[in-house]
mmCIF file of C-alpha atoms in Angstrom:
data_model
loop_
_atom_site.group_PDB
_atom_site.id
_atom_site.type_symbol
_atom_site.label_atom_id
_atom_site.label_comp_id
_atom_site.label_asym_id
_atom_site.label_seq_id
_atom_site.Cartn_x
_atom_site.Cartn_y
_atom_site.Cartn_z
ATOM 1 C CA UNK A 6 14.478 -68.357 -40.359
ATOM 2 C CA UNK A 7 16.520 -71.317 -40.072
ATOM 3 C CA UNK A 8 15.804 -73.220 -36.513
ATOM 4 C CA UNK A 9 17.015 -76.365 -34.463
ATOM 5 C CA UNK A 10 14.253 -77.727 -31.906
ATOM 6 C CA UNK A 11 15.092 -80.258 -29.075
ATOM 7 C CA UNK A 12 12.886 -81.819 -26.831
ATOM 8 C CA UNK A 13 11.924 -82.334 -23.936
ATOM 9 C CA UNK A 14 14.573 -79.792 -22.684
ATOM 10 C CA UNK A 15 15.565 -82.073 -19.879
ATOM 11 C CA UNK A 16 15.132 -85.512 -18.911
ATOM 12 C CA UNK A 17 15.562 -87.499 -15.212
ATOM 13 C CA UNK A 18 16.212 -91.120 -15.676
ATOM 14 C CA UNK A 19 17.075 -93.972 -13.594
ATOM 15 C CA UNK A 20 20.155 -95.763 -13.934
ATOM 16 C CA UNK A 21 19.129 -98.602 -16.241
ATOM 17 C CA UNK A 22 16.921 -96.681 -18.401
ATOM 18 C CA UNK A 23 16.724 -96.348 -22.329
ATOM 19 C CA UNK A 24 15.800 -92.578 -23.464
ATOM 20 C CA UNK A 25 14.988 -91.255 -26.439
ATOM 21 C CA UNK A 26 16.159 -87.827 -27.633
ATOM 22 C CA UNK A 27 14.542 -85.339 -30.464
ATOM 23 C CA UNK A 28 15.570 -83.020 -32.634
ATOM 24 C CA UNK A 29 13.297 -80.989 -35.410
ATOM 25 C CA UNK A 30 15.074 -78.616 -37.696
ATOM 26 C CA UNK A 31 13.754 -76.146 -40.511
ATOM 27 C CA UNK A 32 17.007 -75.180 -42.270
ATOM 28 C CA UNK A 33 17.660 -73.726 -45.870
ATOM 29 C CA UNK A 34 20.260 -76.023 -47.831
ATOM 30 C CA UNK A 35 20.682 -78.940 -45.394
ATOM 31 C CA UNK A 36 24.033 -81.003 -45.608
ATOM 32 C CA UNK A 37 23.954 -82.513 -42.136
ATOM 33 C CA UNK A 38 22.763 -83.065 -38.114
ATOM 34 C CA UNK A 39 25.357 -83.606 -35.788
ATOM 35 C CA UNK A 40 24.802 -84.842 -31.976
ATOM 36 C CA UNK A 41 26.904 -83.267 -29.600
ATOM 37 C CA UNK A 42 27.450 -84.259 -25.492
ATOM 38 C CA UNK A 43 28.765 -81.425 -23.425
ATOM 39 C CA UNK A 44 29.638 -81.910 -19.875
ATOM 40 C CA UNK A 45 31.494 -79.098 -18.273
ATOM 41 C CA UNK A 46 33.762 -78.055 -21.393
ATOM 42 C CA UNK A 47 33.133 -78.164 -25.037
ATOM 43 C CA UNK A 48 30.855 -80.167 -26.767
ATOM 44 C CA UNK A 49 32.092 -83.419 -27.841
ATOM 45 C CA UNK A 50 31.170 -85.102 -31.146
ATOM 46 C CA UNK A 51 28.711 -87.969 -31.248
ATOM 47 C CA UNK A 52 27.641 -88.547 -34.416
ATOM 48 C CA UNK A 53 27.281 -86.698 -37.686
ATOM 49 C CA UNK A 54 23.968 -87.753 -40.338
ATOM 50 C CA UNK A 55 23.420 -86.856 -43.896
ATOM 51 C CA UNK A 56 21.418 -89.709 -45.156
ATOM 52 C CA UNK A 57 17.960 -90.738 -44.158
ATOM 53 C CA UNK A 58 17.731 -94.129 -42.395
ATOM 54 C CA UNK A 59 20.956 -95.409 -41.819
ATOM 55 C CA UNK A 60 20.770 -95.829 -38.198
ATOM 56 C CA UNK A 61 24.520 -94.587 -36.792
ATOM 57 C CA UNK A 62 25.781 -96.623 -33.453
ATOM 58 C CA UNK A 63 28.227 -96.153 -31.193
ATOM 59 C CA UNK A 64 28.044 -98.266 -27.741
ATOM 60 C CA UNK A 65 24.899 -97.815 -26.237
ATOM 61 C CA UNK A 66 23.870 -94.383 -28.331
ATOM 62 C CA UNK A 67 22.862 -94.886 -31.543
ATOM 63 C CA UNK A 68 21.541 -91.927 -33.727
ATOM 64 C CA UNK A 69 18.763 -91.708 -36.977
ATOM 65 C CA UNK A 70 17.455 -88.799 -39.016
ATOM 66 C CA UNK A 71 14.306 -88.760 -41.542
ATOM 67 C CA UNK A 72 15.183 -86.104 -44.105
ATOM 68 C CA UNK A 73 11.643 -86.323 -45.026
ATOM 69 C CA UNK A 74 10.209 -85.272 -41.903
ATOM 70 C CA UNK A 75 13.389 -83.270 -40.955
ATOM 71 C CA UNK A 76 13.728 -84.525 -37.774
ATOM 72 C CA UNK A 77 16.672 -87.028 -35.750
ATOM 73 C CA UNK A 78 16.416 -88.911 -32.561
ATOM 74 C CA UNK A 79 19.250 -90.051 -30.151
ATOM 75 C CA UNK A 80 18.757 -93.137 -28.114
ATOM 76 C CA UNK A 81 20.726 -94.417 -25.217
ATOM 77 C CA UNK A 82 20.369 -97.602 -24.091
ATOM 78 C CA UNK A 83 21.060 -98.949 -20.620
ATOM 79 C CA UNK A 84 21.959 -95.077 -19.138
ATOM 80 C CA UNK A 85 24.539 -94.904 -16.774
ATOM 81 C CA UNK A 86 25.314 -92.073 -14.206
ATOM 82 C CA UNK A 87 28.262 -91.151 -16.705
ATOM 83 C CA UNK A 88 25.627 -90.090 -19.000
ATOM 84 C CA UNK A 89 24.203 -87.451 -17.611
ATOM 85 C CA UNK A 90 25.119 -83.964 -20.003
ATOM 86 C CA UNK A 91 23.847 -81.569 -21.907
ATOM 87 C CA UNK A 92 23.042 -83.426 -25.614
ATOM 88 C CA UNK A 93 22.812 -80.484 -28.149
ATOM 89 C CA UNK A 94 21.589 -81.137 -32.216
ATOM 90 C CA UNK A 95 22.856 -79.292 -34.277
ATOM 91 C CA UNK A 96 22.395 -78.779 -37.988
ATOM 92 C CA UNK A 97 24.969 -77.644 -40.725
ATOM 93 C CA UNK A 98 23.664 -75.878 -43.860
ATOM 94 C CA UNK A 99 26.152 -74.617 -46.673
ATOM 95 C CA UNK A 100 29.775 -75.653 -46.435
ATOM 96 C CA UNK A 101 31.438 -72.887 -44.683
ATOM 97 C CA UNK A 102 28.512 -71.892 -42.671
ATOM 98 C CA UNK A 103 28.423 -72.255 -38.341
ATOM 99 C CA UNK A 104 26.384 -74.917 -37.340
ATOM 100 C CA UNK A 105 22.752 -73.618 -35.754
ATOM 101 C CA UNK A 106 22.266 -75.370 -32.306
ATOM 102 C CA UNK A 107 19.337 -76.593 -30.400
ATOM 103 C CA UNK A 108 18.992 -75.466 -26.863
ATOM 104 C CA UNK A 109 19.846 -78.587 -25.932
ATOM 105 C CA UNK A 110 18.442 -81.885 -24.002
ATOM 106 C CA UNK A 111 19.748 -82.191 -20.232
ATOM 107 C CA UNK A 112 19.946 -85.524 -19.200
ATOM 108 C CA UNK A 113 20.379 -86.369 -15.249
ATOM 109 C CA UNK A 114 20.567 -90.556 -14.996
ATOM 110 C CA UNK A 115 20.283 -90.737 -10.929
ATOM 111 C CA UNK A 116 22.003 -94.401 -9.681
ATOM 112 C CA UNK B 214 41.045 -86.845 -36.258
ATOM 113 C CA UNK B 215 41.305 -83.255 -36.711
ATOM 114 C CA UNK B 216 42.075 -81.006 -33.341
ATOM 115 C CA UNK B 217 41.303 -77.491 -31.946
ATOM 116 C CA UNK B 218 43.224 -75.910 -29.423
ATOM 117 C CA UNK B 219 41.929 -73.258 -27.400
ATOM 118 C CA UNK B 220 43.633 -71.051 -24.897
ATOM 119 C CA UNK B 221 43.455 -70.165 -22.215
ATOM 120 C CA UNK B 222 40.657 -72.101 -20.364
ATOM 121 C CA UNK B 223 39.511 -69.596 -18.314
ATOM 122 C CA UNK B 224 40.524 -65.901 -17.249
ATOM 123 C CA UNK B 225 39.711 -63.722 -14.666
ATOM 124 C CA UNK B 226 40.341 -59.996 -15.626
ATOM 125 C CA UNK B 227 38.476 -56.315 -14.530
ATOM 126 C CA UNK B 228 36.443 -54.683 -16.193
ATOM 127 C CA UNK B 229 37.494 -52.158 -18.447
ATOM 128 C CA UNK B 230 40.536 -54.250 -20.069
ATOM 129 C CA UNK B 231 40.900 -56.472 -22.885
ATOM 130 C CA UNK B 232 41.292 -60.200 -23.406
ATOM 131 C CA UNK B 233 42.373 -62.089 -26.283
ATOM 132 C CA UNK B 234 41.182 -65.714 -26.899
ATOM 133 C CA UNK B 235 43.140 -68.115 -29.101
ATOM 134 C CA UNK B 236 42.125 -70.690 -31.692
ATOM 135 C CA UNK B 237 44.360 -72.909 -33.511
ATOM 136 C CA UNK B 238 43.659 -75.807 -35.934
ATOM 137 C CA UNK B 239 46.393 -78.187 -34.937
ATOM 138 C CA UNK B 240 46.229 -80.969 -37.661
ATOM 139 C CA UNK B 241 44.499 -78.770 -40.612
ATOM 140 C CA UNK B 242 44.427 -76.307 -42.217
ATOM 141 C CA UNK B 243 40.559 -74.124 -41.684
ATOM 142 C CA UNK B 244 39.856 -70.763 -43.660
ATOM 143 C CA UNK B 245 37.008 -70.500 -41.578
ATOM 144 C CA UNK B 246 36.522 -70.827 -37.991
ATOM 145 C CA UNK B 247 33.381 -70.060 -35.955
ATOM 146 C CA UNK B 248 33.410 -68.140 -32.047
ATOM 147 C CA UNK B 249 30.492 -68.983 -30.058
ATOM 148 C CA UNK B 250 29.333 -68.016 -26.767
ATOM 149 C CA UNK B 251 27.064 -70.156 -24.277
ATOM 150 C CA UNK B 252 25.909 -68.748 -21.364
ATOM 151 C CA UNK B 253 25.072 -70.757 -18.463
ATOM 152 C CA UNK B 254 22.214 -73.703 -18.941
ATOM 153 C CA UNK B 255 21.907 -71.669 -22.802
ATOM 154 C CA UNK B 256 22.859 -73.011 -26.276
ATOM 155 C CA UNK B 257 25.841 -72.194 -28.002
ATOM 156 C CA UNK B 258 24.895 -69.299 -30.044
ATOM 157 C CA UNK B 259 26.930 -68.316 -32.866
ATOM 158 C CA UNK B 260 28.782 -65.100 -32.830
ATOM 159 C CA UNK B 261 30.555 -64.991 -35.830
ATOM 160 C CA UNK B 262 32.228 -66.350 -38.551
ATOM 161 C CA UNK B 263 35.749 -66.034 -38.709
ATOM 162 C CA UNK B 264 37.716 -65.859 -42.135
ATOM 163 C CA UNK B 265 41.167 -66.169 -42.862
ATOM 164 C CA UNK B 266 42.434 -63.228 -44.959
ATOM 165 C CA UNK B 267 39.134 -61.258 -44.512
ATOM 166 C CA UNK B 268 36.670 -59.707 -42.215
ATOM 167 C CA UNK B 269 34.901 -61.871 -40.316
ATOM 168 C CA UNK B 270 30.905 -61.897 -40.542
ATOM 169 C CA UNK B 271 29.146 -61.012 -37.151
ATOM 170 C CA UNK B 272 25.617 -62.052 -36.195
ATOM 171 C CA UNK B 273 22.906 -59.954 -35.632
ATOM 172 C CA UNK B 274 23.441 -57.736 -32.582
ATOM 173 C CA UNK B 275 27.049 -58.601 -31.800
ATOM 174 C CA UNK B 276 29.341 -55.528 -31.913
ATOM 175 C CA UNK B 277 32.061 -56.332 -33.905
ATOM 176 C CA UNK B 278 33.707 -52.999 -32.264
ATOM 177 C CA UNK B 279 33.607 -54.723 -29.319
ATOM 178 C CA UNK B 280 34.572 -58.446 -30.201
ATOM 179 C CA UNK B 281 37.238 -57.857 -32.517
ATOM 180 C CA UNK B 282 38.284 -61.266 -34.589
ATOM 181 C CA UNK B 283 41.447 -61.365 -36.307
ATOM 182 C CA UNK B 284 42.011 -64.265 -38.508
ATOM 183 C CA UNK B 285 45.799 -64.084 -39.966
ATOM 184 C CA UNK B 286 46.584 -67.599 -40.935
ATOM 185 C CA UNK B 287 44.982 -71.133 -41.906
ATOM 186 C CA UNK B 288 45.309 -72.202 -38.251
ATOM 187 C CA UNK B 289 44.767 -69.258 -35.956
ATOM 188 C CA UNK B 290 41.926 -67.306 -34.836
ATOM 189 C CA UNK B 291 41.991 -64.499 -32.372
ATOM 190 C CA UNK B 292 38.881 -63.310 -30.070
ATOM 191 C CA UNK B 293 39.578 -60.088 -28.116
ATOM 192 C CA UNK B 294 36.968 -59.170 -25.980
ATOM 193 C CA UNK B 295 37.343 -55.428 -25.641
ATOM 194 C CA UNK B 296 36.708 -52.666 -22.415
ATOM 195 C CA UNK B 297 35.054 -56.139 -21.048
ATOM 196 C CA UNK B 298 32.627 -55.586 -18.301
ATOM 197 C CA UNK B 299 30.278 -58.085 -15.951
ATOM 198 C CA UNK B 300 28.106 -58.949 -18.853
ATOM 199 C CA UNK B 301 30.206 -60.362 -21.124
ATOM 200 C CA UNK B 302 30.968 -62.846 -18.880
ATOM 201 C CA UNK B 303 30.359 -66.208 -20.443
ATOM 202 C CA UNK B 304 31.823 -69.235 -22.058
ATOM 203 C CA UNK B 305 33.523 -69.123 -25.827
ATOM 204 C CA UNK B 306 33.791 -71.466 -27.553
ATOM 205 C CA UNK B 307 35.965 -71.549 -31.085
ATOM 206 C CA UNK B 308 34.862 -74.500 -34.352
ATOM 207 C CA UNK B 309 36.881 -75.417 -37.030
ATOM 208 C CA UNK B 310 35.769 -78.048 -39.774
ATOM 209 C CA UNK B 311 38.778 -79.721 -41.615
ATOM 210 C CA UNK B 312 36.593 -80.867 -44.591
ATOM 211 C CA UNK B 313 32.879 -81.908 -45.443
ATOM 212 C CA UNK B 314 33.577 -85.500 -44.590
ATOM 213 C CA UNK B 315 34.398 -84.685 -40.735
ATOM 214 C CA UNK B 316 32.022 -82.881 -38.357
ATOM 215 C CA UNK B 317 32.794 -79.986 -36.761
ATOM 216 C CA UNK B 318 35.117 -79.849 -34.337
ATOM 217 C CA UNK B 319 35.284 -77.749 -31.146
ATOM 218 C CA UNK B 320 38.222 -76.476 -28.887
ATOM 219 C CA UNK B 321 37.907 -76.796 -25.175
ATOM 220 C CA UNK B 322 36.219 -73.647 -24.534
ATOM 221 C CA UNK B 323 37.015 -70.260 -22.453
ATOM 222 C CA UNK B 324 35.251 -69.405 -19.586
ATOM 223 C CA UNK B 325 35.666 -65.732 -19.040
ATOM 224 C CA UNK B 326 34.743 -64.055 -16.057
ATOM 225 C CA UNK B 327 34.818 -60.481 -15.521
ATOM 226 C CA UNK B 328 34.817 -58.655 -12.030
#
């Protein structure tokens, strides 16, 4: 059975902080791992992986995933109070297939 | 970048009536579209898989009697949640993916509350 596993399942942090996010997936016919932040409405798109060690960056979150050891982390740098969400991984298997979610990561930075 | 509109954002209804939940691909074209539901402090949790022209494919243990998806054109999917009651309750959430180059993209989500 194909599965998504994030951890830990929530996180407090200090403003200032850098934190480090995981994500473990078994899935049949793997194209991709997408990151995902969701605040109080729909998830919003991070980042998207498909190759192994290309690190992805975007500000202060930056994103990896070893295809070998089928797993992804998501750093932050520096958090900020803004950063506090729900971070879900998710993994997409055969084109025209949903995505299969992780429970998620919350993240509470405190100032 | 490719866009999902979702409507409405959140309805109030009683139980024992029906409400219909709207997806539309605003910039693309998507054959298939995905309905999710997250409950609160939950994952998203697929529901089903929404195809245009076709039946859509339901996930184990959703009643496709009672979640009726209607998928009519390349940019519209339909949710109606029928007879709803307390329990269904939730937060739905449509996907769309305009190609294999672009993630997956996600509208902004109905939160549907039942009394």
């Amino acid at each position: 059975e194909d599965k998504v596993v994030q951890s830990p399942l929530s996180l407090v942090v200090h403003e200032g902080d850098t934190v480090t996010l995981n994500c473990s997936y078994e899935v049949t016919n793997f194209r991709s791992l997408l990151w995902y932040k969701q605040e109080k409405k729909a998830p919003t798109f991070l980042f998207m992986l498909t190759s192994s060690g290309i690190e992805k960056k975007s500000g202060r979150l930056s994103s990896i995933l070893d295809k070998k050891e089928l797993f992804s982390i998501l750093n932050i740098t520096a958090t900020q109070t803004g950063d506090s969400a729900i971070y879900l991984c998710a993994v997409g298997g055969q084109a025209g297939t949903a995505l299969i979610f992780g429970k998620g990561t919350t993240l509470s930075v405190s100032s | 970048g490719a866009v999902v509109s979702q409507h409405p954002s959140w309805v109030i209804c009683k139980s024992g009536t029906s409400v219909k939940i709207e997806c539309r691909s605003l910039d693309f074209q998507a054959t298939t579209m995905f309905w999710y539901r997250q409950f609160p402090k939950q994952s998203l949790m697929l529901m089903a898989t929404s195809n245009e022209g076709s039946k859509a494919t339901y996930e184990q243990g959703v009643e496709k009697d009672k979640f009726l998806i209607n998928h009519a054109s390349l940019t519209l999917s339909t949710l109606t949640v029928t007879s709803a009651h307390p329990e269904d309750s939730s937060f739905y959430i449509c996907s769309a993916r305009q190609d294999a180059n672009y993630g997956y993209t996600f509208g902004s989500g109905t939160r549907l509350t039942v009394v």
